[in-house]
Amino acid sequence: MKAIRASLLWFSGQGAMVRANLEDDGLLIIGTSDPNPGREVILAAGPYQTTLKKWNFDHPDALINGHIENLKGRILAPGFIDLHVHYPQLDVIGSPASGLLTWLNQYTFKQEQRFADPTHSAEVASLFLDELERHGVTTALTFATAHTASVNALFEAAQGRHMRLITGLCLMDQHAPGGLCNDTEQSLVDSELLIQRWHGVDRLGYAISPRFVPSCSAAQLKGAGLLAAQYPDVWIQSHVAENMDEIAWVKRLYPEERSYLSVYDHFGLLRERSLYAHCLHLDAPDFELLRHRHTAAAICPTSNLFLGSGFFDYQAAEQHGFLYGLASDVGGGTSLSPFATMLAAFYIAQNAPPHQRAAYSTKPQHLWWQHTAGAAQALGLEGVVGNLMPGCDADVLVLNPQASPLLARRTAQAQNLDELLFALIVLGDDRLIERTLLAKTTRGDP
Ligand code: GUN
Ligand code: ZN
């Protein structure tokens, strides 16, 4: 059991009513508990004096007075969640192109072919997870490549450090170099074998991962949908409506479908626990479809800016009420840092035309929520990750607002929580993350 005295940041409320809360003098107690004997969770969180008193009253055999780590001046916050990232694209970051399709062909497909090699996969997987931890990201839904070696390497590395990580074999059997395409039948067999090997083991989860419509044959999309029906609690991840040339290509491939998003629906790939990156150029019936199917949008602001893809419509998200959250989309995205992603989301919302701007979209509390509790909701993991609530996985960040002289000076002048969060979003980087605590799992326990 572990107890820390510090400020606590957590989230409450839904939709436009979401708010962040800061307990200046708080107490967080972490340990294993009966319903979850296999993993470390938050046992208690709240004001220091009352939480301590209640804990000691309820647990006379486990008084914690002498075991409290004092981190006064630090903020404990929920670990960040990245809803969409490509671990094989670390070596692609910062490769400019005129748009998505050129970028894929010129840089991305070349780098991804290297992941046929298990040694390369293991090396990059380890660096990727180091980087996530350094940036305070404790849960990620990530693409791998079309090689099973890339998937196994990432799961093995994440398991070794008790990280909550969701990934899957990238399905792509056409319109890409031979070394990157998988055999249609074999890719579906491999996906199922990988589900059986990894899904639900410790804190790992499997995501059926058709790359995007143009890279998958109808047979492969159909197989992915059938697999999804067979395994209702695995995740689904893909891309939709990112780029106008991509959309025109899908229209040529499926002229009979109402929209790009409808193609996924046709194959049974929209449902709970499905997350679609970008969702930029959708219309009202598409937004309704997202809501109806409980499908989430992964918003990728740095990627959308870098590749010149477009702007996410927050007003539509508010009006139609579908799930969404923030994502880095590295290597189209430019940074694994949630602070960079939140700041880019702010820039976009701040400069969006009024009809795309929702009341909350530029608010720092809401930006932070989209990368924590809101992202957890999009994953179907509300109450499991993304918040400092009893029962949540003990994935906790120790933030040091004094990490640099400028941060210290600026945050000391914050008059309220909005000003503090804004200063952290704008000036924050990996130096702000003093420690990343990952919930331990006890292997073999239920
Ligand atoms: N669409 C299909 N593949 C990709 C990818 O790797 N990155 C982005 N941003 N969009 C995609
Ligand atoms: Zn992507």
Tab-separated table of C-alpha atoms and ligand atoms in Angstrom:
chain	number	residue	atom	x	y	z
A	1	MET	CA	0.000	0.000	0.000
A	2	LYS	CA	1.168	3.517	-0.797
A	3	ALA	CA	-0.134	6.881	0.470
A	4	ILE	CA	0.850	10.278	-0.929
A	5	ARG	CA	0.027	13.755	0.359
A	6	ALA	CA	-0.120	16.330	-2.445
A	7	SER	CA	-2.609	18.352	-4.490
A	8	LEU	CA	-5.067	16.146	-6.389
A	9	LEU	CA	-6.537	16.822	-9.844
A	10	TRP	CA	-9.630	14.887	-10.885
A	11	PHE	CA	-12.694	15.171	-13.121
A	12	SER	CA	-16.452	15.149	-12.633
A	13	GLY	CA	-19.533	15.758	-14.784
A	14	GLN	CA	-20.450	14.879	-18.361
A	15	GLY	CA	-20.415	16.595	-21.764
A	16	ALA	CA	-20.584	20.376	-21.563
A	17	MET	CA	-20.821	20.067	-17.736
A	18	VAL	CA	-17.407	18.452	-17.373
A	19	ARG	CA	-15.211	20.068	-14.773
A	20	ALA	CA	-11.804	19.592	-13.279
A	21	ASN	CA	-11.370	19.724	-9.513
A	22	LEU	CA	-8.242	20.504	-7.543
A	23	GLU	CA	-7.859	19.487	-3.911
A	24	ASP	CA	-4.988	21.643	-2.686
A	25	ASP	CA	-4.081	19.473	0.298
A	26	GLY	CA	-5.091	15.948	-0.687
A	27	LEU	CA	-4.348	12.349	0.185
A	28	LEU	CA	-4.173	9.482	-2.307
A	29	ILE	CA	-4.067	5.877	-1.114
A	30	ILE	CA	-3.062	3.127	-3.530
A	31	GLY	CA	-3.094	-0.645	-3.110
A	32	THR	CA	-4.817	-3.850	-4.114
A	33	SER	CA	-8.381	-4.552	-3.044
A	34	ASP	CA	-10.794	-7.464	-3.025
A	35	PRO	CA	-12.690	-6.905	-6.279
A	36	ASN	CA	-9.372	-6.394	-8.105
A	37	PRO	CA	-6.784	-8.485	-6.294
A	38	GLY	CA	-4.635	-8.638	-9.407
A	39	ARG	CA	-3.974	-4.949	-9.930
A	40	GLU	CA	-3.144	-1.839	-7.968
A	41	VAL	CA	-6.018	0.599	-7.745
A	42	ILE	CA	-6.846	3.853	-6.046
A	43	LEU	CA	-8.320	2.959	-2.673
A	44	ALA	CA	-9.087	6.471	-1.463
A	45	ALA	CA	-8.653	10.057	-2.688
A	46	GLY	CA	-9.774	13.288	-1.089
A	47	PRO	CA	-8.950	16.098	1.322
A	48	TYR	CA	-5.985	15.137	3.507
A	49	GLN	CA	-7.497	15.391	6.984
A	50	THR	CA	-10.892	13.802	6.310
A	51	THR	CA	-9.498	11.041	4.073
A	52	LEU	CA	-6.854	10.122	6.635
A	53	LYS	CA	-9.378	10.093	9.473
A	54	LYS	CA	-11.867	7.972	7.545
A	55	TRP	CA	-9.198	5.525	6.381
A	56	ASN	CA	-7.857	4.992	9.886
A	57	PHE	CA	-11.383	4.583	11.268
A	58	ASP	CA	-12.321	2.020	8.582
A	59	HIS	CA	-8.957	0.185	8.716
A	60	PRO	CA	-7.841	0.027	12.348
A	61	ASP	CA	-5.461	-2.807	11.404
A	62	ALA	CA	-3.802	-0.809	8.613
A	63	LEU	CA	-3.181	2.705	9.929
A	64	ILE	CA	-1.216	4.719	7.410
A	65	ASN	CA	0.010	7.655	9.507
A	66	GLY	CA	3.673	6.664	9.470
A	67	HIS	CA	3.710	5.713	5.765
A	68	ILE	CA	2.624	8.857	3.973
A	69	GLU	CA	4.997	10.304	1.378
A	70	ASN	CA	4.808	14.072	1.555
A	71	LEU	CA	4.845	15.675	-1.898
A	72	LYS	CA	3.538	19.104	-0.970
A	73	GLY	CA	3.817	21.463	-3.945
A	74	ARG	CA	3.279	18.637	-6.407
A	75	ILE	CA	0.028	17.760	-8.205
A	76	LEU	CA	-1.142	14.160	-8.539
A	77	ALA	CA	-3.116	13.756	-11.758
A	78	PRO	CA	-4.571	10.813	-13.679
A	79	GLY	CA	-2.235	9.354	-16.317
A	80	PHE	CA	-2.994	10.569	-19.831
A	81	ILE	CA	-4.691	8.385	-22.440
A	82	ASP	CA	-3.627	8.496	-26.097
A	83	LEU	CA	-6.577	7.314	-28.196
A	84	HIS	CA	-4.695	6.897	-31.453
A	85	VAL	CA	-0.972	6.554	-32.108
A	86	HIS	CA	1.265	4.469	-34.404
A	87	TYR	CA	4.229	3.029	-32.534
A	88	PRO	CA	6.031	2.031	-35.781
A	89	GLN	CA	6.034	5.659	-36.885
A	90	LEU	CA	8.520	7.111	-34.384
A	91	ASP	CA	11.031	7.399	-37.235
A	92	VAL	CA	8.464	9.145	-39.425
A	93	ILE	CA	7.777	12.122	-37.115
A	94	GLY	CA	8.506	15.392	-38.868
A	95	SER	CA	8.339	14.129	-42.459
A	96	PRO	CA	6.423	16.822	-44.300
A	97	ALA	CA	4.261	16.016	-47.311
A	98	SER	CA	1.596	17.706	-49.381
A	99	GLY	CA	-1.057	15.492	-47.821
A	100	LEU	CA	-1.917	12.122	-46.325
A	101	LEU	CA	-1.562	9.845	-49.369
A	102	THR	CA	1.836	11.214	-50.423
A	103	TRP	CA	3.028	11.042	-46.818
A	104	LEU	CA	1.982	7.386	-46.545
A	105	ASN	CA	3.745	6.403	-49.761
A	106	GLN	CA	6.889	8.512	-49.375
A	107	TYR	CA	7.751	7.844	-45.742
A	108	THR	CA	5.359	5.751	-43.710
A	109	PHE	CA	5.050	2.553	-45.706
A	110	LYS	CA	8.858	2.435	-46.053
A	111	GLN	CA	9.458	2.620	-42.316
A	112	GLU	CA	6.693	0.168	-41.457
A	113	GLN	CA	8.229	-2.559	-43.639
A	114	ARG	CA	11.141	-2.741	-41.182
A	115	PHE	CA	8.828	-4.240	-38.547
A	116	ALA	CA	8.911	-7.655	-40.184
A	117	ASP	CA	12.094	-7.947	-38.119
A	118	PRO	CA	11.324	-8.902	-34.481
A	119	THR	CA	14.549	-7.270	-33.253
A	120	HIS	CA	13.659	-3.936	-34.826
A	121	SER	CA	10.106	-4.250	-33.467
A	122	ALA	CA	11.351	-4.943	-29.938
A	123	GLU	CA	13.804	-2.042	-30.031
A	124	VAL	CA	11.200	0.489	-31.185
A	125	ALA	CA	8.495	-0.920	-28.864
A	126	SER	CA	10.742	-0.375	-25.873
A	127	LEU	CA	11.639	3.178	-26.908
A	128	PHE	CA	7.979	3.949	-27.619
A	129	LEU	CA	6.849	2.850	-24.163
A	130	ASP	CA	9.747	4.732	-22.531
A	131	GLU	CA	8.564	7.840	-24.352
A	132	LEU	CA	4.921	7.334	-23.368
A	133	GLU	CA	5.935	7.033	-19.714
A	134	ARG	CA	8.210	10.066	-19.918
A	135	HIS	CA	5.308	12.082	-21.298
A	136	GLY	CA	2.836	10.772	-18.722
A	137	VAL	CA	0.805	8.592	-21.078
A	138	THR	CA	-0.304	5.485	-19.181
A	139	THR	CA	-2.927	4.064	-21.563
A	140	ALA	CA	-2.629	3.939	-25.349
A	141	LEU	CA	-4.619	2.566	-28.243
A	142	THR	CA	-1.910	2.092	-30.823
A	143	PHE	CA	-1.490	0.785	-34.323
A	144	ALA	CA	1.252	-1.748	-34.985
A	145	THR	CA	2.155	-2.893	-38.517
A	146	ALA	CA	0.940	-5.717	-40.742
A	147	HIS	CA	3.542	-8.052	-39.167
A	148	THR	CA	2.654	-10.235	-36.177
A	149	ALA	CA	6.202	-9.600	-34.892
A	150	SER	CA	5.318	-5.935	-34.370
A	151	VAL	CA	2.245	-6.817	-32.312
A	152	ASN	CA	3.945	-9.425	-30.140
A	153	ALA	CA	6.885	-7.099	-29.486
A	154	LEU	CA	4.653	-4.307	-28.223
A	155	PHE	CA	2.471	-6.557	-26.066
A	156	GLU	CA	5.550	-8.190	-24.523
A	157	ALA	CA	7.148	-4.833	-23.762
A	158	ALA	CA	3.920	-3.411	-22.260
A	159	GLN	CA	3.331	-6.512	-20.173
A	160	GLY	CA	6.844	-6.222	-18.780
A	161	ARG	CA	6.085	-2.785	-17.388
A	162	HIS	CA	2.432	-3.371	-16.371
A	163	MET	CA	1.129	-0.839	-18.858
A	164	ARG	CA	-2.464	-0.716	-20.074
A	165	LEU	CA	-1.974	-1.006	-23.787
A	166	ILE	CA	-4.293	-1.882	-26.665
A	167	THR	CA	-3.002	-2.807	-30.101
A	168	GLY	CA	-3.546	-5.255	-32.946
A	169	LEU	CA	-2.351	-6.521	-36.299
A	170	CYS	CA	-2.710	-3.836	-38.957
A	171	LEU	CA	-4.988	-5.233	-41.656
A	172	MET	CA	-3.925	-4.133	-45.134
A	173	ASP	CA	-4.004	-6.424	-48.154
A	174	GLN	CA	-3.963	-3.958	-51.068
A	175	HIS	CA	-2.640	-0.634	-52.383
A	176	ALA	CA	0.642	-0.795	-50.469
A	177	PRO	CA	4.110	-2.316	-51.066
A	178	GLY	CA	4.217	-6.124	-51.034
A	179	GLY	CA	6.385	-6.204	-47.897
A	180	LEU	CA	3.649	-4.459	-46.000
A	181	CYS	CA	0.533	-6.208	-47.233
A	182	ASN	CA	-0.797	-9.256	-45.450
A	183	ASP	CA	-2.490	-12.259	-46.985
A	184	THR	CA	-6.226	-11.772	-46.518
A	185	GLU	CA	-7.071	-15.150	-44.980
A	186	GLN	CA	-3.888	-15.378	-42.922
A	187	SER	CA	-4.319	-11.849	-41.512
A	188	LEU	CA	-7.696	-12.831	-40.083
A	189	VAL	CA	-6.397	-16.114	-38.680
A	190	ASP	CA	-3.435	-14.260	-37.133
A	191	SER	CA	-5.738	-11.601	-35.661
A	192	GLU	CA	-7.783	-14.274	-33.925
A	193	LEU	CA	-4.689	-16.050	-32.608
A	194	LEU	CA	-3.402	-12.741	-31.261
A	195	ILE	CA	-6.755	-12.040	-29.571
A	196	GLN	CA	-6.600	-15.432	-27.895
A	197	ARG	CA	-3.013	-14.907	-26.795
A	198	TRP	CA	-3.180	-11.320	-25.534
A	199	HIS	CA	-6.674	-9.896	-25.034
A	200	GLY	CA	-7.446	-9.489	-21.325
A	201	VAL	CA	-4.029	-10.715	-20.223
A	202	ASP	CA	-2.911	-8.441	-17.371
A	203	ARG	CA	-3.882	-4.968	-18.605
A	204	LEU	CA	-3.490	-5.684	-22.322
A	205	GLY	CA	-6.287	-5.452	-24.849
A	206	TYR	CA	-6.650	-6.361	-28.510
A	207	ALA	CA	-7.886	-4.014	-31.234
A	208	ILE	CA	-9.037	-5.314	-34.622
A	209	SER	CA	-7.200	-2.844	-36.825
A	210	PRO	CA	-8.204	-2.385	-40.481
A	211	ARG	CA	-5.855	0.439	-41.528
A	212	PHE	CA	-8.422	2.314	-43.622
A	213	VAL	CA	-10.861	1.415	-46.369
A	214	PRO	CA	-8.453	1.855	-49.335
A	215	SER	CA	-5.872	-0.534	-47.870
A	216	CYS	CA	-8.328	-3.377	-47.163
A	217	SER	CA	-10.143	-5.572	-49.672
A	218	ALA	CA	-13.876	-6.111	-49.165
A	219	ALA	CA	-13.037	-9.675	-48.098
A	220	GLN	CA	-10.673	-8.412	-45.408
A	221	LEU	CA	-13.173	-5.822	-44.099
A	222	LYS	CA	-15.868	-8.478	-44.056
A	223	GLY	CA	-13.608	-10.851	-42.120
A	224	ALA	CA	-12.732	-8.064	-39.661
A	225	GLY	CA	-16.446	-7.435	-39.057
A	226	LEU	CA	-17.116	-11.128	-38.466
A	227	LEU	CA	-14.228	-11.302	-36.018
A	228	ALA	CA	-15.594	-8.239	-34.224
A	229	ALA	CA	-18.978	-9.937	-33.872
A	230	GLN	CA	-17.312	-13.026	-32.454
A	231	TYR	CA	-15.292	-11.027	-29.892
A	232	PRO	CA	-17.579	-8.221	-28.710
A	233	ASP	CA	-15.254	-6.916	-26.008
A	234	VAL	CA	-12.172	-6.369	-28.166
A	235	TRP	CA	-11.607	-2.890	-29.560
A	236	ILE	CA	-11.738	-1.771	-33.211
A	237	GLN	CA	-9.511	1.018	-34.530
A	238	SER	CA	-9.238	2.618	-37.950
A	239	HIS	CA	-9.132	5.936	-39.820
A	240	VAL	CA	-11.973	7.815	-41.471
A	241	ALA	CA	-12.548	11.047	-43.401
A	242	GLU	CA	-9.113	12.544	-42.836
A	243	ASN	CA	-8.257	13.863	-46.271
A	244	MET	CA	-10.244	14.880	-49.364
A	245	ASP	CA	-8.219	12.705	-51.798
A	246	GLU	CA	-8.682	9.729	-49.471
A	247	ILE	CA	-12.440	10.355	-49.361
A	248	ALA	CA	-12.662	10.592	-53.164
A	249	TRP	CA	-10.748	7.295	-53.418
A	250	VAL	CA	-13.222	5.563	-51.085
A	251	LYS	CA	-16.094	6.980	-53.145
A	252	ARG	CA	-14.582	5.366	-56.252
A	253	LEU	CA	-14.165	2.044	-54.411
A	254	TYR	CA	-17.694	2.051	-52.912
A	255	PRO	CA	-19.887	4.289	-55.120
A	256	GLU	CA	-23.034	2.684	-53.740
A	257	GLU	CA	-22.313	3.639	-50.107
A	258	ARG	CA	-23.768	6.876	-48.721
A	259	SER	CA	-20.470	7.886	-47.146
A	260	TYR	CA	-16.981	6.756	-46.169
A	261	LEU	CA	-18.221	6.005	-42.641
A	262	SER	CA	-21.093	3.903	-44.025
A	263	VAL	CA	-18.561	1.508	-45.557
A	264	TYR	CA	-17.345	0.568	-42.068
A	265	ASP	CA	-20.953	0.274	-40.925
A	266	HIS	CA	-21.730	-2.007	-43.849
A	267	PHE	CA	-19.035	-4.405	-42.630
A	268	GLY	CA	-20.135	-4.313	-38.960
A	269	LEU	CA	-17.168	-2.237	-37.836
A	270	LEU	CA	-19.025	0.521	-35.966
A	271	ARG	CA	-20.000	-0.385	-32.437
A	272	GLU	CA	-19.064	0.140	-28.775
A	273	ARG	CA	-15.315	0.106	-28.289
A	274	SER	CA	-14.668	1.183	-31.869
A	275	LEU	CA	-12.541	4.295	-32.334
A	276	TYR	CA	-12.011	6.139	-35.604
A	277	ALA	CA	-9.162	8.583	-36.016
A	278	HIS	CA	-9.794	12.061	-37.476
A	279	CYS	CA	-13.558	12.135	-38.363
A	280	LEU	CA	-12.966	15.503	-40.040
A	281	HIS	CA	-15.091	15.619	-43.182
A	282	LEU	CA	-18.315	14.027	-41.969
A	283	ASP	CA	-21.871	15.249	-42.347
A	284	ALA	CA	-24.884	15.215	-40.020
A	285	PRO	CA	-26.012	11.641	-40.884
A	286	ASP	CA	-22.446	10.446	-40.233
A	287	PHE	CA	-22.378	12.167	-36.839
A	288	GLU	CA	-25.712	10.551	-36.017
A	289	LEU	CA	-24.309	7.186	-37.061
A	290	LEU	CA	-21.376	7.636	-34.682
A	291	ARG	CA	-23.777	8.381	-31.844
A	292	HIS	CA	-26.133	5.577	-32.739
A	293	ARG	CA	-23.381	2.974	-32.886
A	294	HIS	CA	-21.603	4.266	-29.737
A	295	THR	CA	-18.520	4.758	-31.870
A	296	ALA	CA	-15.873	7.246	-30.775
A	297	ALA	CA	-13.830	9.841	-32.663
A	298	ALA	CA	-10.116	10.080	-31.877
A	299	ILE	CA	-9.230	13.722	-32.482
A	300	CYS	CA	-5.672	14.235	-33.746
A	301	PRO	CA	-4.936	17.977	-33.736
A	302	THR	CA	-1.164	18.014	-34.338
A	303	SER	CA	-1.517	15.496	-37.154
A	304	ASN	CA	-4.389	17.395	-38.734
A	305	LEU	CA	-2.292	20.564	-38.694
A	306	PHE	CA	0.914	18.885	-39.880
A	307	LEU	CA	-0.677	17.044	-42.812
A	308	GLY	CA	-3.076	19.900	-43.590
A	309	SER	CA	-6.036	17.557	-43.193
A	310	GLY	CA	-8.722	19.790	-41.701
A	311	PHE	CA	-10.437	20.636	-38.425
A	312	PHE	CA	-12.566	18.588	-36.061
A	313	ASP	CA	-16.082	19.985	-35.643
A	314	TYR	CA	-16.623	20.369	-31.874
A	315	GLN	CA	-20.009	21.942	-32.437
A	316	ALA	CA	-21.173	18.764	-34.168
A	317	ALA	CA	-19.803	16.675	-31.310
A	318	GLU	CA	-21.808	18.745	-28.841
A	319	GLN	CA	-24.982	18.722	-30.943
A	320	HIS	CA	-24.935	15.028	-31.840
A	321	GLY	CA	-23.495	13.757	-28.579
A	322	PHE	CA	-21.067	11.096	-29.781
A	323	LEU	CA	-17.947	10.001	-27.891
A	324	TYR	CA	-14.564	11.567	-28.549
A	325	GLY	CA	-11.168	12.263	-27.038
A	326	LEU	CA	-7.649	13.383	-27.911
A	327	ALA	CA	-4.856	11.521	-29.645
A	328	SER	CA	-1.310	12.218	-30.834
A	329	ASP	CA	-1.486	10.232	-34.101
A	330	VAL	CA	2.326	10.098	-34.141
A	331	GLY	CA	3.966	9.974	-36.744
A	332	GLY	CA	1.427	12.120	-38.693
A	333	GLY	CA	1.211	13.874	-35.341
A	334	THR	CA	4.296	15.729	-34.228
A	335	SER	CA	4.557	14.958	-30.508
A	336	LEU	CA	3.743	12.262	-27.973
A	337	SER	CA	3.291	14.976	-25.351
A	338	PRO	CA	-0.335	15.437	-24.256
A	339	PHE	CA	0.520	19.083	-23.553
A	340	ALA	CA	1.415	19.596	-27.227
A	341	THR	CA	-1.795	17.837	-28.287
A	342	MET	CA	-4.002	19.860	-25.934
A	343	LEU	CA	-2.365	23.103	-27.042
A	344	ALA	CA	-2.902	22.254	-30.716
A	345	ALA	CA	-6.550	21.410	-29.961
A	346	PHE	CA	-6.874	24.827	-28.328
A	347	TYR	CA	-5.328	26.632	-31.325
A	348	ILE	CA	-7.748	24.878	-33.664
A	349	ALA	CA	-10.836	25.491	-31.554
A	350	GLN	CA	-9.811	29.113	-30.992
A	351	ASN	CA	-9.508	29.714	-34.734
A	352	ALA	CA	-12.405	27.563	-35.940
A	353	PRO	CA	-15.345	29.211	-37.663
A	354	PRO	CA	-18.180	29.804	-35.147
A	355	HIS	CA	-20.286	26.948	-36.532
A	356	GLN	CA	-17.528	24.469	-35.654
A	357	ARG	CA	-16.796	25.870	-32.193
A	358	ALA	CA	-18.605	24.498	-29.138
A	359	ALA	CA	-18.930	26.493	-25.933
A	360	TYR	CA	-16.467	24.277	-24.079
A	361	SER	CA	-13.944	23.573	-26.825
A	362	THR	CA	-11.341	26.138	-25.791
A	363	LYS	CA	-11.609	25.527	-22.045
A	364	PRO	CA	-8.503	24.074	-20.378
A	365	GLN	CA	-10.541	21.829	-18.080
A	366	HIS	CA	-12.270	20.318	-21.077
A	367	LEU	CA	-9.027	19.908	-23.057
A	368	TRP	CA	-7.481	17.995	-20.142
A	369	TRP	CA	-10.635	15.888	-19.732
A	370	GLN	CA	-10.451	14.861	-23.407
A	371	HIS	CA	-7.035	13.355	-22.720
A	372	THR	CA	-8.031	11.577	-19.450
A	373	ALA	CA	-11.551	10.839	-18.180
A	374	GLY	CA	-13.191	11.693	-21.513
A	375	ALA	CA	-10.784	9.463	-23.409
A	376	ALA	CA	-11.501	6.669	-20.921
A	377	GLN	CA	-15.194	7.012	-21.707
A	378	ALA	CA	-14.459	6.797	-25.440
A	379	LEU	CA	-12.584	3.530	-24.801
A	380	GLY	CA	-15.402	2.118	-22.657
A	381	LEU	CA	-13.016	2.255	-19.679
A	382	GLU	CA	-14.751	4.897	-17.577
A	383	GLY	CA	-14.009	4.291	-13.890
A	384	VAL	CA	-11.099	2.045	-14.869
A	385	VAL	CA	-8.556	4.607	-16.082
A	386	GLY	CA	-8.370	8.367	-16.616
A	387	ASN	CA	-9.405	9.626	-13.199
A	388	LEU	CA	-8.346	9.697	-9.566
A	389	MET	CA	-11.369	7.852	-8.238
A	390	PRO	CA	-11.513	4.870	-5.900
A	391	GLY	CA	-11.483	1.740	-8.095
A	392	CYS	CA	-9.491	3.294	-10.969
A	393	ASP	CA	-6.180	1.729	-11.923
A	394	ALA	CA	-3.388	3.403	-9.980
A	395	ASP	CA	-1.902	5.122	-13.051
A	396	VAL	CA	-0.889	8.395	-11.466
A	397	LEU	CA	1.306	11.296	-12.529
A	398	VAL	CA	3.347	13.409	-10.177
A	399	LEU	CA	3.391	16.855	-11.797
A	400	ASN	CA	5.972	19.378	-10.668
A	401	PRO	CA	4.785	22.915	-11.457
A	402	GLN	CA	8.236	24.143	-10.388
A	403	ALA	CA	9.982	22.010	-13.021
A	404	SER	CA	11.467	25.055	-14.759
A	405	PRO	CA	11.981	28.629	-13.557
A	406	LEU	CA	9.389	29.950	-15.982
A	407	LEU	CA	6.809	27.295	-15.055
A	408	ALA	CA	7.371	28.041	-11.381
A	409	ARG	CA	6.967	31.787	-11.904
A	410	ARG	CA	3.940	31.532	-14.178
A	411	THR	CA	2.018	28.887	-12.190
A	412	ALA	CA	2.622	30.761	-8.924
A	413	GLN	CA	0.600	33.631	-10.363
A	414	ALA	CA	-2.398	31.525	-11.400
A	415	GLN	CA	-5.514	32.906	-9.688
A	416	ASN	CA	-7.749	29.906	-10.275
A	417	LEU	CA	-7.772	26.376	-11.682
A	418	ASP	CA	-8.364	27.473	-15.297
A	419	GLU	CA	-5.331	29.741	-15.182
A	420	LEU	CA	-3.213	26.998	-13.629
A	421	LEU	CA	-4.244	24.357	-16.196
A	422	PHE	CA	-3.725	26.796	-19.047
A	423	ALA	CA	-0.219	27.610	-17.853
A	424	LEU	CA	0.567	23.886	-17.606
A	425	ILE	CA	-0.846	23.153	-21.081
A	426	VAL	CA	1.019	26.015	-22.732
A	427	LEU	CA	4.364	25.716	-20.920
A	428	GLY	CA	4.279	21.995	-20.059
A	429	ASP	CA	6.421	19.270	-21.558
A	430	ASP	CA	8.080	16.085	-20.274
A	431	ARG	CA	9.867	18.068	-17.531
A	432	LEU	CA	6.521	18.657	-15.878
A	433	ILE	CA	6.066	14.883	-15.453
A	434	GLU	CA	8.255	14.228	-12.437
A	435	ARG	CA	7.106	10.627	-12.037
A	436	THR	CA	4.747	8.250	-13.812
A	437	LEU	CA	3.289	5.597	-11.499
A	438	LEU	CA	1.896	2.586	-13.339
A	439	ALA	CA	-0.542	0.275	-11.587
A	440	LYS	CA	1.144	-3.022	-10.921
A	441	THR	CA	-0.595	-6.244	-11.897
A	442	THR	CA	-0.062	-9.531	-10.125
A	443	ARG	CA	0.174	-12.150	-12.806
A	444	GLY	CA	-1.936	-15.263	-12.371
A	445	ASP	CA	-4.547	-13.530	-10.228
A	446	PRO	CA	-8.025	-13.048	-11.698
B	1	GUN	N1	-4.655	6.654	-42.877
B	1	GUN	C1	-4.224	5.402	-43.148
B	1	GUN	N2	-3.063	5.145	-42.538
B	1	GUN	C2	-2.733	6.242	-41.850
B	1	GUN	C3	-1.639	6.582	-41.005
B	1	GUN	O1	-0.714	5.810	-40.776
B	1	GUN	N3	-1.670	7.835	-40.463
B	1	GUN	C4	-2.679	8.716	-40.698
B	1	GUN	N4	-2.636	9.923	-40.135
B	1	GUN	N5	-3.704	8.423	-41.498
B	1	GUN	C5	-3.733	7.201	-42.058
B	2	ZN	ZN	-3.401	7.285	-37.539
